[in-house]
């Protein structure tokens, strides 16, 4: 059994209100645990300094401010400053449930891993839009439910909104790279190459607010799609046909509409059945008609945004043979 001393690493960029809500959730954590919170201000204009002062007598907080170099580099900076031997990396837009640390420590003391990821969920206080996006991003019918389908998933690729990393693994890997998004699966894949194992801790979930507008959500999934072919190029063993599914789904949807113009409706019926099933599942999950309706829009945005980004990136890398940094400089810091 290993002694786990936790350091929470939280980069923040112009989101003081989110940091306040996150720190408030720390106050409700159950259990007698000794931990520190390392907050890294990544070149913000609207800083969290005043918020930090409101909590520094109640929580063990270290606060650093530096020029903007992106979330991956900010997490590395925080881990370099941290005192613990196990880092828990959070996004600023999450809330911790009271049993979070209990779930993490119990699991690691039973089955130690140098890297873990946890699922995300929608809090009851979230808006209907946030709940709809959460359904689209976590449901089995959209993403396979990998974030919470099994209690332990070997070689799981954690996401940095809720990710644990040992100091040993950080030192061996040098932490996150300069790409964003995609810095978290890139780190996971490099850790596998170094012989470290990763896993999913189902019970260590966080409440994740995600994007708060349709345009921001589209931009997010579009960038996710662009990043994946780059990761596949860097890590050929990670290639999988499943990454093509959003592109195929989107193109198939367009084809179904075109065929329907000529009274060929079978494919359109298939898509209609899928969205009807998604609506029913969203309604059962959230017990809210408005959320269920918006979930259909969120699913469409997710598939079309990711699918288009994936296809665009694949074309540039494989067909045109362009270098990722030259083709998509906005993805690199």
mmCIF file of C-alpha atoms in Angstrom:
data_model
loop_
_atom_site.group_PDB
_atom_site.id
_atom_site.type_symbol
_atom_site.label_atom_id
_atom_site.label_comp_id
_atom_site.label_asym_id
_atom_site.label_seq_id
_atom_site.Cartn_x
_atom_site.Cartn_y
_atom_site.Cartn_z
ATOM 1 C CA UNK A 1 0.000 0.000 0.000
ATOM 2 C CA UNK A 2 1.396 3.384 -1.011
ATOM 3 C CA UNK A 3 1.078 6.623 0.899
ATOM 4 C CA UNK A 4 -0.660 9.149 -1.345
ATOM 5 C CA UNK A 5 -0.102 12.858 -0.765
ATOM 6 C CA UNK A 6 -2.289 14.750 -3.201
ATOM 7 C CA UNK A 7 -1.652 18.024 -4.994
ATOM 8 C CA UNK A 8 -4.556 19.406 -7.018
ATOM 9 C CA UNK A 9 -3.328 21.225 -10.131
ATOM 10 C CA UNK A 10 -5.781 23.747 -11.610
ATOM 11 C CA UNK A 11 -4.909 26.077 -14.500
ATOM 12 C CA UNK A 12 -7.267 29.018 -14.942
ATOM 13 C CA UNK A 13 -7.742 31.580 -17.687
ATOM 14 C CA UNK A 14 -10.128 34.510 -17.091
ATOM 15 C CA UNK A 15 -12.581 32.461 -14.990
ATOM 16 C CA UNK A 16 -12.580 33.713 -11.383
ATOM 17 C CA UNK A 17 -16.238 32.810 -10.841
ATOM 18 C CA UNK A 18 -15.578 29.191 -11.787
ATOM 19 C CA UNK A 19 -12.641 29.019 -9.389
ATOM 20 C CA UNK A 20 -14.867 30.289 -6.579
ATOM 21 C CA UNK A 21 -17.427 27.547 -7.184
ATOM 22 C CA UNK A 22 -14.708 24.893 -7.433
ATOM 23 C CA UNK A 23 -13.033 26.011 -4.200
ATOM 24 C CA UNK A 24 -16.421 26.017 -2.490
ATOM 25 C CA UNK A 25 -16.808 22.351 -3.460
ATOM 26 C CA UNK A 26 -13.416 21.613 -1.851
ATOM 27 C CA UNK A 27 -14.847 22.804 1.461
ATOM 28 C CA UNK A 28 -17.461 20.052 1.256
ATOM 29 C CA UNK A 29 -15.024 17.180 0.695
ATOM 30 C CA UNK A 30 -15.470 14.347 3.189
ATOM 31 C CA UNK A 31 -12.617 12.583 4.956
ATOM 32 C CA UNK A 32 -9.513 13.637 6.824
ATOM 33 C CA UNK A 33 -7.081 14.176 3.974
ATOM 34 C CA UNK A 34 -4.038 16.392 3.756
ATOM 35 C CA UNK A 35 -3.776 17.976 0.323
ATOM 36 C CA UNK A 36 -2.740 21.179 -1.387
ATOM 37 C CA UNK A 37 -4.376 23.146 -4.185
ATOM 38 C CA UNK A 38 -2.050 24.659 -6.797
ATOM 39 C CA UNK A 39 -3.775 27.262 -8.964
ATOM 40 C CA UNK A 40 -1.908 28.562 -12.012
ATOM 41 C CA UNK A 41 -3.150 31.787 -13.572
ATOM 42 C CA UNK A 42 -2.332 31.408 -17.272
ATOM 43 C CA UNK A 43 -1.920 35.026 -18.360
ATOM 44 C CA UNK A 44 -5.450 36.088 -17.399
ATOM 45 C CA UNK A 45 -6.692 39.650 -17.634
ATOM 46 C CA UNK A 46 -9.557 38.871 -15.249
ATOM 47 C CA UNK A 47 -7.569 37.154 -12.514
ATOM 48 C CA UNK A 48 -8.663 34.952 -9.604
ATOM 49 C CA UNK A 49 -6.396 36.601 -7.030
ATOM 50 C CA UNK A 50 -9.238 38.181 -5.038
ATOM 51 C CA UNK A 51 -11.144 34.888 -4.997
ATOM 52 C CA UNK A 52 -8.075 33.011 -3.748
ATOM 53 C CA UNK A 53 -7.711 35.428 -0.830
ATOM 54 C CA UNK A 54 -11.263 34.605 0.269
ATOM 55 C CA UNK A 55 -10.306 30.930 0.704
ATOM 56 C CA UNK A 56 -6.633 30.941 1.666
ATOM 57 C CA UNK A 57 -7.402 30.668 5.385
ATOM 58 C CA UNK A 58 -9.736 27.711 4.826
ATOM 59 C CA UNK A 59 -7.786 25.767 2.223
ATOM 60 C CA UNK A 60 -4.099 25.055 1.582
ATOM 61 C CA UNK A 61 -3.741 27.043 -1.652
ATOM 62 C CA UNK A 62 -0.659 28.014 -3.630
ATOM 63 C CA UNK A 63 -1.341 30.634 -6.287
ATOM 64 C CA UNK A 64 0.947 31.406 -9.211
ATOM 65 C CA UNK A 65 0.589 33.839 -12.089
ATOM 66 C CA UNK A 66 2.521 33.599 -15.340
ATOM 67 C CA UNK A 67 2.284 34.630 -19.020
ATOM 68 C CA UNK A 68 -0.163 32.738 -21.226
ATOM 69 C CA UNK A 69 1.424 29.507 -22.483
ATOM 70 C CA UNK A 70 -1.632 27.239 -22.676
ATOM 71 C CA UNK A 71 -3.256 24.749 -20.292
ATOM 72 C CA UNK A 72 -0.760 21.919 -20.828
ATOM 73 C CA UNK A 73 2.270 24.019 -19.982
ATOM 74 C CA UNK A 74 0.391 25.568 -17.056
ATOM 75 C CA UNK A 75 -0.315 22.112 -15.635
ATOM 76 C CA UNK A 76 3.376 21.240 -15.997
ATOM 77 C CA UNK A 77 4.257 24.473 -14.217
ATOM 78 C CA UNK A 78 1.885 23.599 -11.381
ATOM 79 C CA UNK A 79 3.254 20.080 -11.002
ATOM 80 C CA UNK A 80 6.790 21.443 -10.849
ATOM 81 C CA UNK A 81 5.731 23.700 -7.973
ATOM 82 C CA UNK A 82 3.635 21.077 -6.154
ATOM 83 C CA UNK A 83 4.757 19.226 -3.024
ATOM 84 C CA UNK A 84 2.687 16.051 -3.309
ATOM 85 C CA UNK A 85 3.733 12.730 -4.813
ATOM 86 C CA UNK A 86 0.451 12.351 -6.708
ATOM 87 C CA UNK A 87 -1.138 15.093 -8.790
ATOM 88 C CA UNK A 88 -4.847 15.455 -9.516
ATOM 89 C CA UNK A 89 -5.456 17.725 -12.489
ATOM 90 C CA UNK A 90 -8.779 19.530 -12.770
ATOM 91 C CA UNK A 91 -10.282 22.056 -15.137
ATOM 92 C CA UNK A 92 -11.574 25.249 -13.564
ATOM 93 C CA UNK A 93 -15.121 24.491 -14.744
ATOM 94 C CA UNK A 94 -15.687 21.404 -12.583
ATOM 95 C CA UNK A 95 -17.192 20.811 -9.151
ATOM 96 C CA UNK A 96 -16.095 18.039 -6.799
ATOM 97 C CA UNK A 97 -18.670 15.746 -5.158
ATOM 98 C CA UNK A 98 -18.104 15.255 -1.407
ATOM 99 C CA UNK A 99 -16.772 11.675 -1.778
ATOM 100 C CA UNK A 100 -14.277 12.427 -4.549
ATOM 101 C CA UNK A 101 -11.046 12.035 -2.582
ATOM 102 C CA UNK A 102 -12.364 9.008 -0.730
ATOM 103 C CA UNK A 103 -13.050 7.300 -4.061
ATOM 104 C CA UNK A 104 -9.600 8.139 -5.425
ATOM 105 C CA UNK A 105 -7.580 7.125 -2.370
ATOM 106 C CA UNK A 106 -9.545 3.929 -1.774
ATOM 107 C CA UNK A 107 -8.975 2.824 -5.353
ATOM 108 C CA UNK A 108 -5.279 3.728 -5.493
ATOM 109 C CA UNK A 109 -4.536 2.057 -2.157
ATOM 110 C CA UNK A 110 -6.187 -1.101 -3.474
ATOM 111 C CA UNK A 111 -5.071 -1.051 -7.114
ATOM 112 C CA UNK A 112 -2.281 1.434 -7.648
ATOM 113 C CA UNK A 113 -1.910 3.109 -11.051
ATOM 114 C CA UNK A 114 0.422 5.926 -12.028
ATOM 115 C CA UNK A 115 -2.316 7.598 -14.052
ATOM 116 C CA UNK A 116 -6.097 7.576 -13.857
ATOM 117 C CA UNK A 117 -9.065 9.353 -15.321
ATOM 118 C CA UNK A 118 -12.508 9.895 -13.868
ATOM 119 C CA UNK A 119 -15.934 10.359 -15.463
ATOM 120 C CA UNK A 120 -17.938 13.560 -15.615
ATOM 121 C CA UNK A 121 -21.576 14.193 -14.835
ATOM 122 C CA UNK A 122 -24.108 17.020 -14.848
ATOM 123 C CA UNK A 123 -24.981 18.626 -11.517
ATOM 124 C CA UNK A 124 -28.635 19.289 -10.758
ATOM 125 C CA UNK A 125 -27.895 23.029 -10.715
ATOM 126 C CA UNK A 126 -26.586 23.050 -14.297
ATOM 127 C CA UNK A 127 -28.570 24.719 -17.075
ATOM 128 C CA UNK A 128 -30.610 22.675 -19.547
ATOM 129 C CA UNK A 129 -28.021 23.407 -22.232
ATOM 130 C CA UNK A 130 -25.195 22.116 -20.035
ATOM 131 C CA UNK A 131 -27.160 18.964 -19.226
ATOM 132 C CA UNK A 132 -27.923 18.399 -22.915
ATOM 133 C CA UNK A 133 -24.249 18.743 -23.850
ATOM 134 C CA UNK A 134 -23.275 16.440 -21.000
ATOM 135 C CA UNK A 135 -25.653 13.783 -22.330
ATOM 136 C CA UNK A 136 -24.209 14.088 -25.833
ATOM 137 C CA UNK A 137 -20.639 13.792 -24.538
ATOM 138 C CA UNK A 138 -21.147 10.912 -22.093
ATOM 139 C CA UNK A 139 -24.027 8.736 -23.284
ATOM 140 C CA UNK A 140 -23.435 5.198 -24.496
ATOM 141 C CA UNK A 141 -25.440 5.972 -27.634
ATOM 142 C CA UNK A 142 -23.069 8.773 -28.638
ATOM 143 C CA UNK A 143 -19.581 8.034 -27.280
ATOM 144 C CA UNK A 144 -19.920 4.444 -26.112
ATOM 145 C CA UNK A 145 -20.154 5.532 -22.478
ATOM 146 C CA UNK A 146 -16.439 4.877 -22.011
ATOM 147 C CA UNK A 147 -16.175 7.499 -19.252
ATOM 148 C CA UNK A 148 -18.318 5.465 -16.902
ATOM 149 C CA UNK A 149 -19.072 2.096 -18.423
ATOM 150 C CA UNK A 150 -16.742 -0.037 -16.328
ATOM 151 C CA UNK A 151 -15.195 0.279 -12.919
ATOM 152 C CA UNK A 152 -11.715 -0.325 -14.295
ATOM 153 C CA UNK A 153 -10.586 0.152 -17.885
ATOM 154 C CA UNK A 154 -6.988 -0.712 -18.742
ATOM 155 C CA UNK A 155 -5.174 1.733 -21.017
ATOM 156 C CA UNK A 156 -7.933 4.300 -20.587
ATOM 157 C CA UNK A 157 -6.993 7.708 -22.006
ATOM 158 C CA UNK A 158 -7.814 10.175 -19.198
ATOM 159 C CA UNK A 159 -8.961 13.696 -19.944
ATOM 160 C CA UNK A 160 -7.377 16.577 -18.081
ATOM 161 C CA UNK A 161 -10.633 17.923 -16.633
ATOM 162 C CA UNK A 162 -10.329 15.008 -14.142
ATOM 163 C CA UNK A 163 -6.990 13.230 -14.286
ATOM 164 C CA UNK A 164 -4.523 11.788 -11.791
ATOM 165 C CA UNK A 165 -0.783 11.482 -12.425
ATOM 166 C CA UNK A 166 1.999 10.278 -10.141
ATOM 167 C CA UNK A 167 5.078 12.424 -9.690
ATOM 168 C CA UNK A 168 7.127 9.511 -11.003
ATOM 169 C CA UNK A 169 5.127 9.405 -14.227
ATOM 170 C CA UNK A 170 5.314 13.180 -14.616
ATOM 171 C CA UNK A 171 9.101 13.217 -14.277
ATOM 172 C CA UNK A 172 9.502 10.307 -16.693
ATOM 173 C CA UNK A 173 7.214 11.806 -19.367
ATOM 174 C CA UNK A 174 7.935 15.540 -18.846
ATOM 175 C CA UNK A 175 4.179 16.049 -18.627
ATOM 176 C CA UNK A 176 1.915 17.610 -21.218
ATOM 177 C CA UNK A 177 2.969 18.679 -24.694
ATOM 178 C CA UNK A 178 2.310 21.928 -26.556
ATOM 179 C CA UNK A 179 -0.776 20.818 -28.503
ATOM 180 C CA UNK A 180 -4.264 21.871 -27.357
ATOM 181 C CA UNK A 181 -6.680 20.217 -27.284
ATOM 182 C CA UNK A 182 -5.239 16.721 -27.409
ATOM 183 C CA UNK A 183 -2.484 17.209 -24.852
ATOM 184 C CA UNK A 184 -4.107 14.726 -22.477
ATOM 185 C CA UNK A 185 -4.468 11.687 -24.811
ATOM 186 C CA UNK A 186 -0.980 12.486 -26.139
ATOM 187 C CA UNK A 187 0.371 12.251 -22.584
ATOM 188 C CA UNK A 188 -1.545 9.003 -21.948
ATOM 189 C CA UNK A 189 -0.122 7.412 -25.088
ATOM 190 C CA UNK A 190 3.415 8.474 -24.213
ATOM 191 C CA UNK A 191 2.954 7.041 -20.723
ATOM 192 C CA UNK A 192 1.943 3.696 -22.238
ATOM 193 C CA UNK A 193 5.116 3.727 -24.327
ATOM 194 C CA UNK A 194 7.122 4.326 -21.153
ATOM 195 C CA UNK A 195 5.520 1.313 -19.464
ATOM 196 C CA UNK A 196 3.058 3.129 -17.195
ATOM 197 C CA UNK A 197 -0.513 1.887 -16.896
ATOM 198 C CA UNK A 198 -3.599 4.072 -16.931
ATOM 199 C CA UNK A 199 -7.111 3.311 -15.758
ATOM 200 C CA UNK A 200 -10.610 4.677 -15.252
ATOM 201 C CA UNK A 201 -11.913 5.144 -11.708
ATOM 202 C CA UNK A 202 -15.652 5.119 -12.226
ATOM 203 C CA UNK A 203 -16.517 6.393 -8.750
ATOM 204 C CA UNK A 204 -14.132 9.371 -8.969
ATOM 205 C CA UNK A 205 -16.436 11.555 -11.048
ATOM 206 C CA UNK A 206 -16.692 15.331 -11.197
ATOM 207 C CA UNK A 207 -19.512 17.640 -12.220
ATOM 208 C CA UNK A 208 -18.366 19.212 -15.474
ATOM 209 C CA UNK A 209 -20.052 22.393 -16.695
ATOM 210 C CA UNK A 210 -18.531 22.264 -20.194
ATOM 211 C CA UNK A 211 -19.210 24.982 -22.773
ATOM 212 C CA UNK A 212 -22.108 27.326 -22.126
ATOM 213 C CA UNK A 213 -23.100 28.146 -25.709
ATOM 214 C CA UNK A 214 -23.707 26.191 -28.902
ATOM 215 C CA UNK A 215 -20.979 28.066 -30.768
ATOM 216 C CA UNK A 216 -18.372 27.307 -28.096
ATOM 217 C CA UNK A 217 -19.429 23.673 -28.019
ATOM 218 C CA UNK A 218 -19.103 23.401 -31.806
ATOM 219 C CA UNK A 219 -15.643 24.971 -31.698
ATOM 220 C CA UNK A 220 -14.596 22.524 -28.994
ATOM 221 C CA UNK A 221 -15.684 19.337 -30.785
ATOM 222 C CA UNK A 222 -14.405 20.655 -34.124
ATOM 223 C CA UNK A 223 -10.953 21.082 -32.583
ATOM 224 C CA UNK A 224 -11.203 17.617 -31.009
ATOM 225 C CA UNK A 225 -11.778 16.236 -34.500
ATOM 226 C CA UNK A 226 -8.807 18.107 -35.971
ATOM 227 C CA UNK A 227 -6.485 16.860 -33.240
ATOM 228 C CA UNK A 228 -7.188 13.140 -33.536
ATOM 229 C CA UNK A 229 -5.464 12.546 -36.937
ATOM 230 C CA UNK A 230 -2.425 14.379 -35.559
ATOM 231 C CA UNK A 231 -2.343 12.043 -32.568
ATOM 232 C CA UNK A 232 -2.771 9.068 -34.885
ATOM 233 C CA UNK A 233 0.229 10.292 -36.875
ATOM 234 C CA UNK A 234 2.327 10.712 -33.730
ATOM 235 C CA UNK A 235 1.122 7.444 -32.201
ATOM 236 C CA UNK A 236 0.299 4.999 -35.042
ATOM 237 C CA UNK A 237 -0.681 2.246 -32.605
ATOM 238 C CA UNK A 238 -3.564 4.398 -31.380
ATOM 239 C CA UNK A 239 -5.351 4.404 -34.739
ATOM 240 C CA UNK A 240 -8.876 3.018 -34.666
ATOM 241 C CA UNK A 241 -11.761 2.894 -37.108
ATOM 242 C CA UNK A 242 -14.052 4.282 -34.392
ATOM 243 C CA UNK A 243 -12.546 7.748 -34.892
ATOM 244 C CA UNK A 244 -14.121 7.755 -38.358
ATOM 245 C CA UNK A 245 -17.634 7.171 -37.002
ATOM 246 C CA UNK A 246 -18.623 10.863 -36.583
ATOM 247 C CA UNK A 247 -17.484 11.638 -40.135
ATOM 248 C CA UNK A 248 -19.316 8.637 -41.569
ATOM 249 C CA UNK A 249 -22.396 9.461 -39.484
ATOM 250 C CA UNK A 250 -22.428 13.060 -40.735
ATOM 251 C CA UNK A 251 -21.899 12.177 -44.388
ATOM 252 C CA UNK A 252 -24.527 9.456 -44.119
ATOM 253 C CA UNK A 253 -27.016 11.938 -42.700
ATOM 254 C CA UNK A 254 -26.466 14.284 -45.640
ATOM 255 C CA UNK A 255 -26.837 11.382 -48.077
ATOM 256 C CA UNK A 256 -30.078 10.274 -46.373
ATOM 257 C CA UNK A 257 -31.588 13.722 -46.912
ATOM 258 C CA UNK A 258 -30.523 13.799 -50.569
ATOM 259 C CA UNK A 259 -31.945 10.323 -51.169
ATOM 260 C CA UNK A 260 -35.215 11.343 -49.533
ATOM 261 C CA UNK A 261 -35.634 14.000 -52.207
ATOM 262 C CA UNK A 262 -35.887 11.117 -54.677
ATOM 263 C CA UNK A 263 -38.301 9.197 -52.434
ATOM 264 C CA UNK A 264 -35.612 6.812 -51.195
ATOM 265 C CA UNK A 265 -36.347 6.993 -47.478
ATOM 266 C CA UNK A 266 -34.812 3.899 -45.886
ATOM 267 C CA UNK A 267 -31.596 5.591 -44.707
ATOM 268 C CA UNK A 268 -33.567 8.576 -43.440
ATOM 269 C CA UNK A 269 -35.715 6.197 -41.382
ATOM 270 C CA UNK A 270 -32.557 4.733 -39.844
ATOM 271 C CA UNK A 271 -31.426 8.183 -38.726
ATOM 272 C CA UNK A 272 -34.918 8.965 -37.507
ATOM 273 C CA UNK A 273 -34.883 5.820 -35.373
ATOM 274 C CA UNK A 274 -31.478 6.739 -33.938
ATOM 275 C CA UNK A 275 -32.530 10.244 -32.927
ATOM 276 C CA UNK A 276 -35.828 8.955 -31.533
ATOM 277 C CA UNK A 277 -33.902 6.485 -29.374
ATOM 278 C CA UNK A 278 -31.493 9.237 -28.286
ATOM 279 C CA UNK A 279 -34.444 11.455 -27.350
ATOM 280 C CA UNK A 280 -35.993 8.709 -25.215
ATOM 281 C CA UNK A 281 -32.716 7.968 -23.433
ATOM 282 C CA UNK A 282 -32.071 11.671 -22.801
ATOM 283 C CA UNK A 283 -35.593 12.046 -21.438
ATOM 284 C CA UNK A 284 -35.179 9.052 -19.125
ATOM 285 C CA UNK A 285 -31.755 10.222 -17.972
ATOM 286 C CA UNK A 286 -32.677 13.839 -17.264
ATOM 287 C CA UNK A 287 -36.454 13.657 -16.797
ATOM 288 C CA UNK A 288 -36.707 16.972 -18.565
ATOM 289 C CA UNK A 289 -38.351 17.470 -21.952
ATOM 290 C CA UNK A 290 -36.364 20.618 -22.763
ATOM 291 C CA UNK A 291 -33.067 18.835 -22.061
ATOM 292 C CA UNK A 292 -34.096 15.876 -24.221
ATOM 293 C CA UNK A 293 -34.923 18.158 -27.155
ATOM 294 C CA UNK A 294 -31.670 20.100 -26.808
ATOM 295 C CA UNK A 295 -29.737 16.847 -26.501
ATOM 296 C CA UNK A 296 -30.653 16.027 -30.110
ATOM 297 C CA UNK A 297 -29.157 19.335 -31.244
ATOM 298 C CA UNK A 298 -26.070 18.692 -29.111
ATOM 299 C CA UNK A 299 -25.608 15.256 -30.677
ATOM 300 C CA UNK A 300 -25.861 16.765 -34.154
ATOM 301 C CA UNK A 301 -23.311 19.464 -33.344
ATOM 302 C CA UNK A 302 -20.988 16.919 -31.768
ATOM 303 C CA UNK A 303 -21.011 14.532 -34.727
ATOM 304 C CA UNK A 304 -20.863 17.173 -37.455
ATOM 305 C CA UNK A 305 -18.275 19.315 -35.661
ATOM 306 C CA UNK A 306 -15.960 16.425 -34.801
ATOM 307 C CA UNK A 307 -16.570 14.710 -38.136
ATOM 308 C CA UNK A 308 -15.746 17.799 -40.182
ATOM 309 C CA UNK A 309 -12.645 18.565 -38.118
ATOM 310 C CA UNK A 310 -11.432 14.967 -38.429
ATOM 311 C CA UNK A 311 -11.996 14.897 -42.191
ATOM 312 C CA UNK A 312 -10.314 18.285 -42.725
ATOM 313 C CA UNK A 313 -7.285 17.290 -40.669
ATOM 314 C CA UNK A 314 -7.011 13.875 -42.336
ATOM 315 C CA UNK A 315 -7.108 15.479 -45.785
ATOM 316 C CA UNK A 316 -4.373 17.964 -44.886
ATOM 317 C CA UNK A 317 -2.087 15.400 -43.259
ATOM 318 C CA UNK A 318 -2.553 12.333 -45.462
ATOM 319 C CA UNK A 319 -3.540 13.730 -48.858
ATOM 320 C CA UNK A 320 -1.645 17.033 -48.892
ATOM 321 C CA UNK A 321 1.163 15.767 -46.653
ATOM 322 C CA UNK A 322 1.264 18.959 -44.604
ATOM 323 C CA UNK A 323 3.043 19.291 -41.280
ATOM 324 C CA UNK A 324 0.513 19.552 -38.414
ATOM 325 C CA UNK A 325 2.021 22.721 -36.977
ATOM 326 C CA UNK A 326 1.995 24.440 -40.358
ATOM 327 C CA UNK A 327 -1.502 23.246 -41.262
ATOM 328 C CA UNK A 328 -3.095 24.021 -37.904
ATOM 329 C CA UNK A 329 -0.962 26.531 -35.970
ATOM 330 C CA UNK A 330 -3.977 27.400 -33.789
ATOM 331 C CA UNK A 331 -3.672 23.960 -32.154
ATOM 332 C CA UNK A 332 -0.156 24.577 -30.848
ATOM 333 C CA UNK A 333 1.303 26.847 -28.191
#
